[in-house]
XYZ file of C-alpha atoms in Angstrom:
657
model
C -18.649 -74.165 48.723
C -17.066 -75.700 45.716
C -17.156 -73.571 42.652
C -18.807 -75.025 39.639
C -16.605 -75.329 36.687
C -18.307 -74.369 33.472
C -16.549 -75.006 30.214
C -16.048 -71.735 28.335
C -18.009 -71.080 25.183
C -16.005 -71.653 22.040
C -14.736 -68.412 20.527
C -16.581 -67.384 17.353
C -14.591 -67.849 14.194
C -14.746 -66.691 10.579
C -14.432 -63.357 8.728
C -17.501 -61.785 10.317
C -16.218 -62.441 13.811
C -12.830 -61.040 12.885
C -14.393 -57.800 11.570
C -16.534 -57.405 14.726
C -13.461 -57.776 16.910
C -11.537 -55.242 14.839
C -14.404 -52.719 14.923
C -14.712 -53.073 18.676
C -11.022 -52.457 19.120
C -11.160 -49.389 16.901
C -14.040 -47.849 18.865
C -11.819 -48.051 21.915
C -9.216 -45.985 20.125
C -6.498 -48.625 20.235
C -6.411 -49.691 16.626
C -6.392 -48.275 13.152
C -9.356 -50.012 11.557
C -8.429 -52.961 9.366
C -4.650 -52.560 9.801
C -2.646 -55.187 11.702
C -0.349 -53.547 14.267
C 2.418 -55.430 15.969
C 2.539 -55.491 19.736
C -1.210 -55.303 20.520
C -1.865 -58.494 22.391
C -1.975 -60.581 19.239
C -4.921 -58.659 17.771
C -4.506 -58.361 14.015
C -4.088 -60.808 11.190
C -3.294 -63.795 13.367
C -6.333 -63.953 15.689
C -6.126 -67.630 16.663
C -3.805 -69.117 19.283
C -0.464 -70.522 18.133
C -0.302 -74.225 17.338
C 2.494 -76.719 17.553
C 5.205 -77.048 20.186
C 6.506 -73.843 21.757
C 10.146 -72.962 21.398
C 10.477 -72.078 25.094
C 9.269 -75.495 26.149
C 6.048 -74.311 27.789
C 2.986 -76.456 27.469
C 0.534 -75.726 24.710
C -2.698 -74.007 25.816
C -5.783 -76.174 26.015
C -8.387 -76.138 23.285
C -10.773 -74.378 25.660
C -8.710 -71.154 25.465
C -7.620 -71.141 29.178
C -4.070 -69.593 29.255
C -1.379 -70.438 31.688
C -0.377 -68.015 34.408
C 2.782 -66.965 32.554
C 0.843 -66.188 29.377
C -1.794 -64.178 31.286
C 0.876 -62.050 32.956
C 2.536 -61.416 29.571
C -0.767 -60.313 28.028
C -1.478 -57.924 30.923
C 2.025 -56.471 30.660
C 1.680 -55.886 26.917
C -1.858 -54.541 27.219
C -0.720 -51.819 29.598
C 1.740 -50.514 26.993
C -0.291 -51.168 23.855
C -1.781 -47.683 23.511
C 1.498 -45.936 24.243
C 3.351 -47.970 21.626
C 0.700 -47.533 18.947
C 0.251 -43.825 19.532
C 4.010 -43.245 19.587
C 4.368 -44.933 16.203
C 1.631 -42.821 14.662
C 2.820 -39.595 16.247
C 6.334 -40.012 14.885
C 5.119 -40.822 11.407
C 6.962 -44.149 11.491
C 6.510 -46.917 8.996
C 3.952 -48.616 11.214
C 1.503 -45.738 11.505
C 2.408 -43.538 8.525
C 0.668 -40.484 10.075
C 1.683 -37.662 12.375
C -0.569 -36.785 15.291
C -1.110 -33.137 16.216
C -2.986 -31.504 19.072
C -5.064 -28.375 18.494
C -6.098 -26.385 21.576
C -7.684 -23.038 22.362
C -10.537 -23.519 19.911
C -13.311 -24.594 22.295
C -14.302 -21.034 23.273
C -14.524 -19.704 19.748
C -17.511 -18.020 18.139
C -18.250 -21.345 16.450
C -18.657 -23.177 19.767
C -22.431 -22.847 19.450
C -22.485 -25.126 16.411
C -23.962 -28.575 16.772
C -20.484 -30.150 16.914
C -18.933 -27.329 18.912
C -17.257 -25.897 15.814
C -15.089 -28.954 15.115
C -16.054 -29.350 11.435
C -15.581 -25.612 10.801
C -12.187 -25.717 12.492
C -11.055 -28.708 10.418
C -12.109 -27.052 7.164
C -10.272 -23.885 8.169
C -7.121 -25.810 9.115
C -7.085 -27.674 5.811
C -7.640 -24.544 3.757
C -5.077 -22.389 5.528
C -2.406 -25.087 5.653
C -2.769 -25.918 1.957
C -0.261 -24.440 -0.441
C -1.943 -22.233 -3.035
C 1.060 -20.182 -4.078
C 2.447 -20.801 -7.533
C 2.083 -23.897 -9.662
C 3.059 -26.445 -7.007
C -0.274 -26.649 -5.226
C -0.612 -28.983 -2.231
C -3.977 -29.610 -0.600
C -3.646 -30.593 3.059
C -6.058 -33.299 4.207
C -6.739 -34.247 7.815
C -7.054 -38.032 7.752
C -8.607 -38.582 11.187
C -9.740 -36.462 14.081
C -11.261 -36.893 17.517
C -12.032 -34.638 20.456
C -10.443 -35.424 23.814
C -11.794 -32.944 26.325
C -10.743 -29.484 25.097
C -8.175 -30.909 22.672
C -8.717 -31.769 19.035
C -6.424 -34.601 17.991
C -5.805 -34.800 14.246
C -3.768 -37.245 12.177
C -2.126 -36.119 8.936
C 0.612 -37.131 6.534
C 4.103 -35.948 7.582
C 4.329 -33.452 4.712
C 0.943 -31.972 5.640
C 2.032 -31.621 9.255
C 4.540 -28.951 8.218
C 1.801 -26.645 6.960
C -0.418 -27.231 9.983
C 2.359 -26.580 12.482
C 3.004 -23.204 10.875
C -0.498 -22.183 11.915
C 0.378 -22.250 15.589
C -0.940 -19.013 17.084
C -3.225 -18.145 14.163
C -6.544 -16.471 14.890
C -9.753 -18.359 14.134
C -13.334 -17.376 14.994
C -12.241 -14.877 17.645
C -9.591 -17.013 19.370
C -5.974 -17.971 18.815
C -5.449 -21.667 18.285
C -2.375 -23.642 19.290
C -1.079 -26.409 17.047
C 1.631 -28.697 18.398
C 2.971 -32.156 17.780
C 2.235 -34.991 20.137
C 4.724 -37.636 21.148
C 7.839 -35.474 21.435
C 10.331 -34.522 18.751
C 10.265 -36.202 15.399
C 13.166 -37.104 13.152
C 13.575 -34.080 10.872
C 14.140 -36.382 7.892
C 10.411 -37.120 7.861
C 9.767 -33.510 6.897
C 12.952 -31.865 5.638
C 16.367 -33.312 4.994
C 18.741 -30.439 5.836
C 19.048 -26.999 7.376
C 18.776 -25.496 3.896
C 15.547 -27.356 3.297
C 14.255 -26.230 6.673
C 14.984 -22.618 5.744
C 13.227 -23.009 2.408
C 10.237 -24.579 4.120
C 10.136 -21.711 6.625
C 10.320 -19.051 3.902
C 7.703 -20.789 1.822
C 5.505 -20.918 4.895
C 5.877 -17.161 5.362
C 4.910 -16.576 1.730
C 1.931 -18.916 1.843
C 0.693 -17.462 5.104
C 0.857 -13.919 3.714
C -0.564 -14.714 0.282
C -4.194 -14.038 -0.633
C -4.971 -16.319 -3.553
C -8.262 -14.681 -4.504
C -6.843 -11.145 -4.524
C -3.446 -12.267 -5.946
C -1.986 -10.173 -3.133
C 1.296 -10.827 -1.290
C 1.368 -8.941 2.004
C 4.996 -8.395 3.025
C 4.289 -5.535 5.408
C 5.719 -5.382 8.953
C 8.068 -8.297 8.381
C 10.095 -7.476 11.482
C 6.973 -8.066 13.590
C 6.252 -11.497 12.114
C 6.246 -13.963 15.021
C 7.725 -16.814 12.996
C 10.539 -14.644 11.647
C 11.200 -13.284 15.128
C 11.439 -16.820 16.499
C 14.044 -17.580 13.825
C 16.003 -14.410 14.791
C 16.052 -13.329 11.152
C 16.474 -9.632 11.887
C 18.811 -9.905 14.867
C 21.948 -9.686 12.718
C 22.604 -7.599 9.607
C 24.137 -10.620 7.894
C 20.932 -12.651 8.116
C 18.628 -9.689 7.583
C 20.341 -8.741 4.295
C 20.016 -12.276 2.941
C 16.423 -12.795 4.020
C 14.504 -10.964 1.285
C 16.570 -12.234 -1.689
C 16.223 -15.771 -0.322
C 12.466 -15.358 0.021
C 12.221 -14.070 -3.546
C 14.200 -17.091 -4.711
C 11.750 -19.396 -2.949
C 8.919 -17.516 -4.643
C 10.582 -18.032 -8.022
C 10.908 -21.757 -7.367
C 7.236 -22.013 -6.463
C 6.292 -21.584 -10.134
C 7.450 -23.519 -13.160
C 7.337 -20.477 -15.459
C 7.715 -16.706 -14.919
C 4.331 -16.205 -16.576
C 2.688 -18.300 -13.850
C 4.372 -16.246 -11.148
C 3.330 -12.968 -12.747
C -0.257 -14.208 -12.985
C -0.289 -15.459 -9.377
C 0.971 -12.232 -7.750
C -0.177 -8.874 -9.111
C -0.123 -6.846 -5.873
C 2.529 -6.513 -3.158
C 2.688 -4.491 0.046
C 6.016 -3.540 1.624
C 4.522 -0.994 3.998
C 5.753 -0.438 7.563
C 9.170 -2.022 7.043
C 11.370 0.966 8.017
C 12.884 1.030 4.531
C 15.208 3.990 3.979
C 16.070 2.840 0.455
C 15.431 -0.162 -1.776
C 18.696 -2.011 -1.176
C 17.167 -4.748 0.960
C 14.171 -5.386 -1.305
C 15.531 -4.590 -4.764
C 15.139 -8.205 -5.951
C 11.364 -7.752 -5.946
C 11.611 -5.991 -9.324
C 13.429 -8.995 -10.772
C 11.107 -11.632 -9.343
C 7.835 -9.809 -10.037
C 8.585 -7.365 -12.878
C 4.955 -7.166 -13.995
C 3.315 -6.020 -10.758
C 0.134 -3.971 -11.082
C -0.079 -2.603 -7.529
C 2.701 -1.729 -5.062
C 2.409 -0.308 -1.546
C 5.533 1.384 -0.112
C 3.712 3.471 2.487
C 4.903 4.261 6.018
C 8.589 3.677 5.406
C 11.552 6.061 5.668
C 12.181 7.194 2.091
C 13.493 10.762 2.410
C 14.562 11.529 -1.165
C 13.417 10.576 -4.610
C 16.916 9.217 -5.251
C 16.208 6.486 -2.721
C 13.681 5.040 -5.159
C 15.816 5.371 -8.288
C 16.727 1.680 -8.532
C 13.065 0.957 -9.370
C 12.831 3.768 -11.870
C 11.478 2.397 -15.150
C 10.952 -1.015 -13.539
C 7.455 -2.475 -13.119
C 6.358 -1.401 -16.601
C 2.801 -2.588 -15.889
C 2.449 -0.746 -12.561
C -1.001 0.815 -12.244
C -1.238 1.896 -8.590
C 1.598 3.044 -6.319
C 1.291 4.147 -2.691
C 4.047 6.277 -1.112
C 2.137 8.002 1.702
C 3.637 8.182 5.158
C 7.224 8.734 3.936
C 9.390 11.822 4.717
C 9.632 12.255 0.952
C 6.201 13.896 0.959
C 7.438 16.841 3.059
C 10.967 17.003 1.646
C 9.909 17.070 -2.014
C 6.270 18.120 -2.474
C 6.555 17.800 -6.271
C 8.023 14.299 -6.265
C 4.885 12.909 -7.870
C 5.753 14.498 -11.224
C 8.897 12.402 -11.557
C 7.266 9.260 -10.228
C 4.432 9.515 -12.751
C 6.962 9.833 -15.579
C 8.735 6.662 -14.444
C 5.697 4.428 -14.885
C 3.878 4.948 -18.208
C 0.903 2.788 -17.184
C 0.405 4.324 -13.730
C -3.227 5.227 -13.156
C -3.264 6.045 -9.437
C -0.646 7.496 -7.105
C -1.543 7.417 -3.404
C -5.142 6.658 -4.330
C -5.454 9.707 -6.600
C -6.027 9.253 -10.316
C -3.127 10.570 -12.388
C -4.062 9.101 -15.777
C -7.208 7.791 -17.395
C -7.426 4.561 -19.351
C -7.995 6.632 -22.481
C -4.782 8.590 -21.932
C -2.783 5.410 -21.463
C -4.326 3.824 -24.544
C -3.382 6.878 -26.563
C 0.147 6.896 -25.183
C 0.595 3.207 -25.970
C 0.487 4.023 -29.667
C 3.997 5.434 -29.404
C 7.117 4.141 -27.733
C 8.087 6.099 -24.623
C 11.029 7.981 -26.162
C 13.046 10.626 -24.324
C 12.207 13.129 -27.083
C 8.830 13.825 -28.687
C 8.142 12.294 -32.077
C 8.049 15.066 -34.643
C 6.173 15.185 -37.920
C 8.125 14.057 -40.994
C 10.444 16.618 -42.484
C 9.939 16.685 -46.251
C 11.648 19.408 -48.268
C 11.320 18.876 -51.980
C 12.535 20.806 -54.992
C 10.457 20.713 -58.155
C 8.666 17.533 -57.051
C 11.821 15.458 -57.643
C 11.791 13.591 -54.297
C 8.046 12.938 -54.375
C 8.141 11.587 -57.922
C 11.072 9.327 -57.078
C 9.336 7.784 -54.039
C 6.137 7.118 -55.969
C 7.961 5.586 -58.946
C 10.609 3.584 -57.093
C 8.392 1.459 -54.841
C 5.876 0.772 -57.597
C 8.739 -0.459 -59.765
C 10.276 -2.494 -56.927
C 6.997 -4.383 -56.518
C 6.286 -4.920 -60.220
C 9.427 -4.821 -62.424
C 12.797 -4.730 -60.681
C 14.811 -5.234 -63.848
C 13.331 -2.117 -65.456
C 13.725 -0.259 -62.179
C 17.449 -1.045 -62.099
C 17.930 0.301 -65.626
C 15.925 3.409 -64.792
C 17.681 4.576 -61.593
C 20.988 2.720 -61.094
C 24.154 3.348 -63.106
C 27.674 1.937 -63.003
C 28.581 4.085 -59.992
C 25.479 3.224 -57.958
C 25.816 1.127 -54.813
C 23.248 -1.113 -53.088
C 23.333 -3.253 -49.947
C 20.863 -4.654 -47.462
C 21.074 -5.867 -43.880
C 18.781 -8.012 -41.750
C 18.166 -6.858 -38.172
C 16.783 -9.885 -36.331
C 16.914 -8.097 -32.939
C 14.574 -5.212 -33.756
C 11.480 -4.841 -31.526
C 8.276 -6.314 -32.865
C 4.830 -4.766 -32.942
C 3.716 -4.505 -29.269
C 0.080 -4.834 -30.326
C 0.625 -8.064 -32.252
C -0.323 -11.160 -30.179
C 1.857 -13.294 -32.471
C 5.096 -11.508 -31.649
C 6.891 -14.790 -30.914
C 6.399 -16.328 -34.366
C 9.654 -17.204 -36.186
C 11.232 -14.556 -38.401
C 12.081 -16.925 -41.282
C 15.100 -14.964 -42.510
C 16.998 -17.802 -44.190
C 16.597 -16.508 -47.751
C 17.968 -13.079 -46.745
C 20.866 -13.952 -44.457
C 23.272 -15.226 -47.113
C 23.876 -11.749 -48.536
C 22.957 -9.643 -45.496
C 25.544 -6.923 -44.789
C 24.887 -6.464 -41.093
C 28.167 -4.937 -39.940
C 27.620 -6.145 -36.384
C 27.537 -9.701 -37.675
C 30.017 -9.493 -40.556
C 33.437 -8.598 -39.166
C 35.815 -9.518 -42.018
C 36.488 -6.809 -44.619
C 36.363 -9.165 -47.668
C 32.970 -10.476 -46.558
C 31.704 -6.940 -46.109
C 32.910 -5.901 -49.535
C 31.368 -8.954 -51.175
C 27.944 -7.962 -49.859
C 28.038 -4.475 -51.401
C 26.788 -4.393 -54.990
C 27.950 -1.764 -57.492
C 26.781 -1.118 -61.067
C 23.506 -1.630 -62.865
C 23.910 -5.351 -63.550
C 25.072 -6.311 -60.041
C 22.316 -4.301 -58.391
C 19.716 -5.747 -60.751
C 20.773 -9.301 -59.873
C 20.881 -8.555 -56.145
C 17.382 -7.095 -55.902
C 16.040 -9.850 -58.163
C 17.145 -12.455 -55.583
C 14.979 -10.888 -52.881
C 11.435 -12.253 -52.391
C 8.544 -10.566 -54.185
C 6.932 -7.697 -52.274
C 3.828 -5.553 -52.075
C 4.108 -2.140 -50.408
C 1.061 -0.178 -49.175
C -0.399 2.379 -51.541
C 1.108 5.785 -50.828
C -2.125 7.639 -51.555
C -4.701 5.549 -49.700
C -2.484 4.101 -46.917
C -0.222 7.042 -46.103
C -0.321 6.268 -42.371
C 1.811 3.186 -43.012
C 4.673 5.310 -44.324
C 7.197 7.714 -42.896
C 9.010 9.601 -45.668
C 11.524 12.371 -45.093
C 13.597 14.281 -47.611
C 16.063 17.136 -47.610
C 18.607 18.701 -49.944
C 22.245 17.737 -49.290
C 25.424 19.181 -50.850
C 28.512 17.316 -51.991
C 26.827 14.447 -53.802
C 29.368 12.805 -56.180
C 29.046 14.073 -59.731
C 28.910 11.197 -62.215
C 30.159 13.441 -65.019
C 33.247 14.501 -63.072
C 32.787 18.184 -63.926
C 32.214 19.216 -60.295
C 35.020 17.857 -58.070
C 33.347 19.266 -54.961
C 30.134 17.445 -55.730
C 26.661 18.667 -56.571
C 23.430 19.184 -54.704
C 21.258 16.130 -54.268
C 18.656 14.593 -51.996
C 18.806 12.425 -48.898
C 15.544 10.471 -48.666
C 14.736 8.143 -45.757
C 11.718 5.878 -45.888
C 10.269 3.785 -43.036
C 7.373 1.478 -43.640
C 6.150 -2.041 -44.179
C 5.522 -4.524 -46.947
C 3.965 -7.895 -47.520
C 6.312 -10.644 -48.620
C 4.690 -12.715 -51.362
C 5.094 -16.414 -52.100
C 5.581 -17.910 -55.563
C 1.832 -17.725 -56.172
C 1.789 -14.011 -55.465
C -0.032 -14.457 -52.138
C 1.043 -12.673 -48.920
C 3.068 -14.941 -46.639
C 4.754 -12.537 -44.213
C 4.506 -8.913 -43.116
C 7.800 -7.143 -42.501
C 9.049 -3.654 -41.685
C 11.848 -1.854 -43.479
C 14.020 1.247 -43.369
C 15.575 2.548 -46.577
C 17.979 5.413 -47.193
C 18.618 6.851 -50.650
C 21.134 9.417 -51.803
C 20.043 10.878 -55.140
C 22.012 12.904 -57.589
C 21.497 14.287 -61.086
C 22.018 12.017 -64.085
C 20.687 8.776 -65.515
C 17.976 8.199 -68.112
C 15.368 9.829 -65.865
C 17.511 12.802 -64.882
C 17.829 11.319 -61.376
C 20.274 8.593 -60.397
C 20.645 6.579 -57.188
C 24.087 7.178 -55.745
C 23.518 4.980 -52.666
C 20.682 2.658 -51.617
C 20.821 1.010 -48.180
C 17.957 -1.246 -47.102
C 17.350 -2.603 -43.592
C 14.863 -5.443 -43.113
C 13.266 -6.370 -39.779
C 10.282 -8.120 -38.290
C 7.062 -6.162 -38.404
C 7.236 -3.485 -35.739
C 4.093 -1.467 -36.383
C 3.958 2.265 -37.047
C 3.688 3.516 -33.460
C 7.324 4.618 -33.266
C 7.036 7.274 -35.954
C 3.369 8.276 -35.745
C 3.202 11.928 -34.608
C 0.344 13.369 -32.604
C -0.846 15.535 -35.547
C -0.659 12.692 -38.070
C -4.217 13.459 -39.206
C -2.899 16.640 -40.820
C -1.158 14.792 -43.616
C -2.350 12.162 -46.032
C 0.539 11.664 -48.411
C 4.122 12.920 -48.825
C 3.215 15.661 -51.290
C 0.824 17.312 -48.835
C 3.082 17.427 -45.812
C 2.790 20.844 -44.233
C 5.878 22.084 -42.394
C 5.128 21.980 -38.696
C 6.789 24.285 -36.227
C 9.295 22.386 -34.120
C 7.742 21.718 -30.698
C 9.034 23.323 -27.571
C 11.768 21.415 -25.819
C 10.223 20.087 -22.586
C 12.680 19.876 -19.707
C 15.561 21.436 -21.651
C 17.407 24.635 -20.675
C 16.402 27.805 -22.469
C 18.178 28.180 -25.778
C 18.888 24.463 -26.205
C 16.970 23.008 -29.126
C 15.828 19.423 -29.385
C 18.221 18.820 -32.261
C 21.161 20.031 -30.157
C 20.012 17.922 -27.210
C 19.753 14.851 -29.428
C 23.283 15.435 -30.647
C 24.574 15.721 -27.065
C 22.847 12.481 -26.103
C 24.256 10.648 -29.122
C 27.761 11.915 -28.343
C 27.496 10.887 -24.672
C 26.234 7.440 -25.689
C 29.211 6.988 -27.981
C 31.711 8.124 -25.350
C 30.303 6.183 -22.380
C 28.525 3.202 -23.947
C 25.320 4.042 -22.042
C 21.869 3.484 -23.478
C 19.850 6.392 -24.801
C 17.626 6.723 -21.716
C 20.524 6.604 -19.255
C 22.545 9.106 -21.297
C 19.612 11.533 -21.311
C 19.069 11.061 -17.560
C 22.746 11.791 -16.958
C 22.518 15.051 -18.900
C 19.246 15.912 -17.144
C 20.870 15.649 -13.737
C 23.700 18.075 -14.580
C 21.552 20.630 -16.387
C 22.657 19.535 -19.852
C 26.279 20.371 -19.237
C 28.168 17.870 -21.376
C 31.465 17.991 -19.483
C 29.550 17.727 -16.220
C 27.739 14.653 -17.536
C 31.032 12.956 -18.449
C 32.418 13.732 -14.992
C 29.242 12.459 -13.264
C 29.379 9.255 -15.298
C 32.954 8.614 -14.196
C 31.913 8.842 -10.534
C 28.966 6.437 -10.715
C 30.066 4.096 -13.477
C 30.875 1.232 -11.116
C 27.424 1.329 -9.507
C 25.372 1.419 -12.703
C 23.393 -1.742 -13.547
C 24.134 -3.792 -16.651
C 20.984 -2.480 -18.295
C 22.522 1.006 -18.345
C 24.897 -0.028 -21.100
C 24.342 -0.961 -24.702
C 24.801 -4.706 -25.160
C 26.529 -5.509 -28.451
C 24.383 -7.655 -30.739
C 25.663 -11.240 -30.772
């Protein structure tokens, strides 16, 4: 029988036919819809047969579309490798595909398998959410571009950068099962994800942080780090050299995750370091530098045996509200350790889940700076109302008529100087603490001895005699001080009799009795229209002696100007008992808490000041040093010499630049 030859139907042409062919190919899984891919049997942009003479000399195919035997064999050979080539390009994230293909397994028997789609949509949402970076300001939302189910495997296609986050989720638990995430197509050039070993390490550490970070709770869970499967696979804790570098490196990665420290502090308010076998804080000390404003810290179930093992975080974490130390040998070794711990953190509300302070107590305490010694009521010892009358008259005159004031109190032997302290603390309750100080008008004649080093310059800024003082105080901006009677709480005035004040008449070579008056307070700086433009704080010390037109002369007047710092520092607990300087009632000096019997607060203060001068330590560190040796001064000096090299920089007074 002779076969009938039927001419083939002409192939459909035009855009519609092209789209139908492309859609059919895509349903078969061989083509990314609408994208031409080289090496797929000619399917793509150029859908028609080639025209013109062939370079290899073969005859041109007929118009009917019948191909020669050689061409048919070539098409069959290419078709057999088309899928492998295309999938390999996409899996490696090459320029042709642009995506990386991952395989997710172990999900098909989850609790979500009863869903209409077998739990696929829930799994994809979970993968995208967990793989996305939500730590810090550099947020990256992972998006799965394509997905399809092949048996028990879920094949997903993502951008190369997103693949990093998804691969970290290998072994994570989801809906009652552990899922496996792995790359298809073999190893991929590391340059598609990270460019160096250092970048790989950073990516790994960032992955650990992101995986352990709860965005909603602002909680970073760093517990049981030695049991972390990813860290174990990297052999982080196998050697001391790598283990000691791990935590500082992770904190550095955390710092780099935010553009500003404020963002980092807002993102992480709680940290757990429980179950890490910590015997001291050496390995994790950088936490206090990276997250200094933590609210909650869990150090439970470690190996802290002594309170000294926690000393490096003493007075750190000033905002700490809840601390957990249960499960440490410290509890048995020092049952009263909580007393010291509570004193370290002024805002601590709970220790080991037990309330140690109320919000009201903390609010009350915030009115005063946490000083090593209690703030005592002002000491005002007057004689015949001389000191009180001077204070009332002087500041009224300074605000209203400085020229008359100069003639009234200053003589040719009087001295006056002022200094600007631009480094003084500002009012902690003022939300505008960062506003500029605007000290330009003051700085020209400021006699700040830390700034002015040359003797001639220092001498030039000290004014002597009525005329010089009058001109100096006239150059200062206009002021308005609070009323002493109605706004006494804004003042701190102390006075006492002092011997040896220079006698202006020269009849008493050994000097005469006078007054030392110190005044702390505030004033409003007025503009040329008499309107308040700035609030500032001041400290002023007067030495008064007999003489002058009023019977009282100013021997020395030293004024310090600073940004407004509030009144918390010198507001005593029984401030309600006094309303103005003339009604100050002598208050018995309070007991000396924590001091040996027989040692008064005044003597303790003197010891601290002397130790500060000899060692260069700050006030708090000098007091702690004396505390530890039972307030034995020689013992404190000896103890300082032994530990000086290990003290942090913050233990020493930094000279003002």
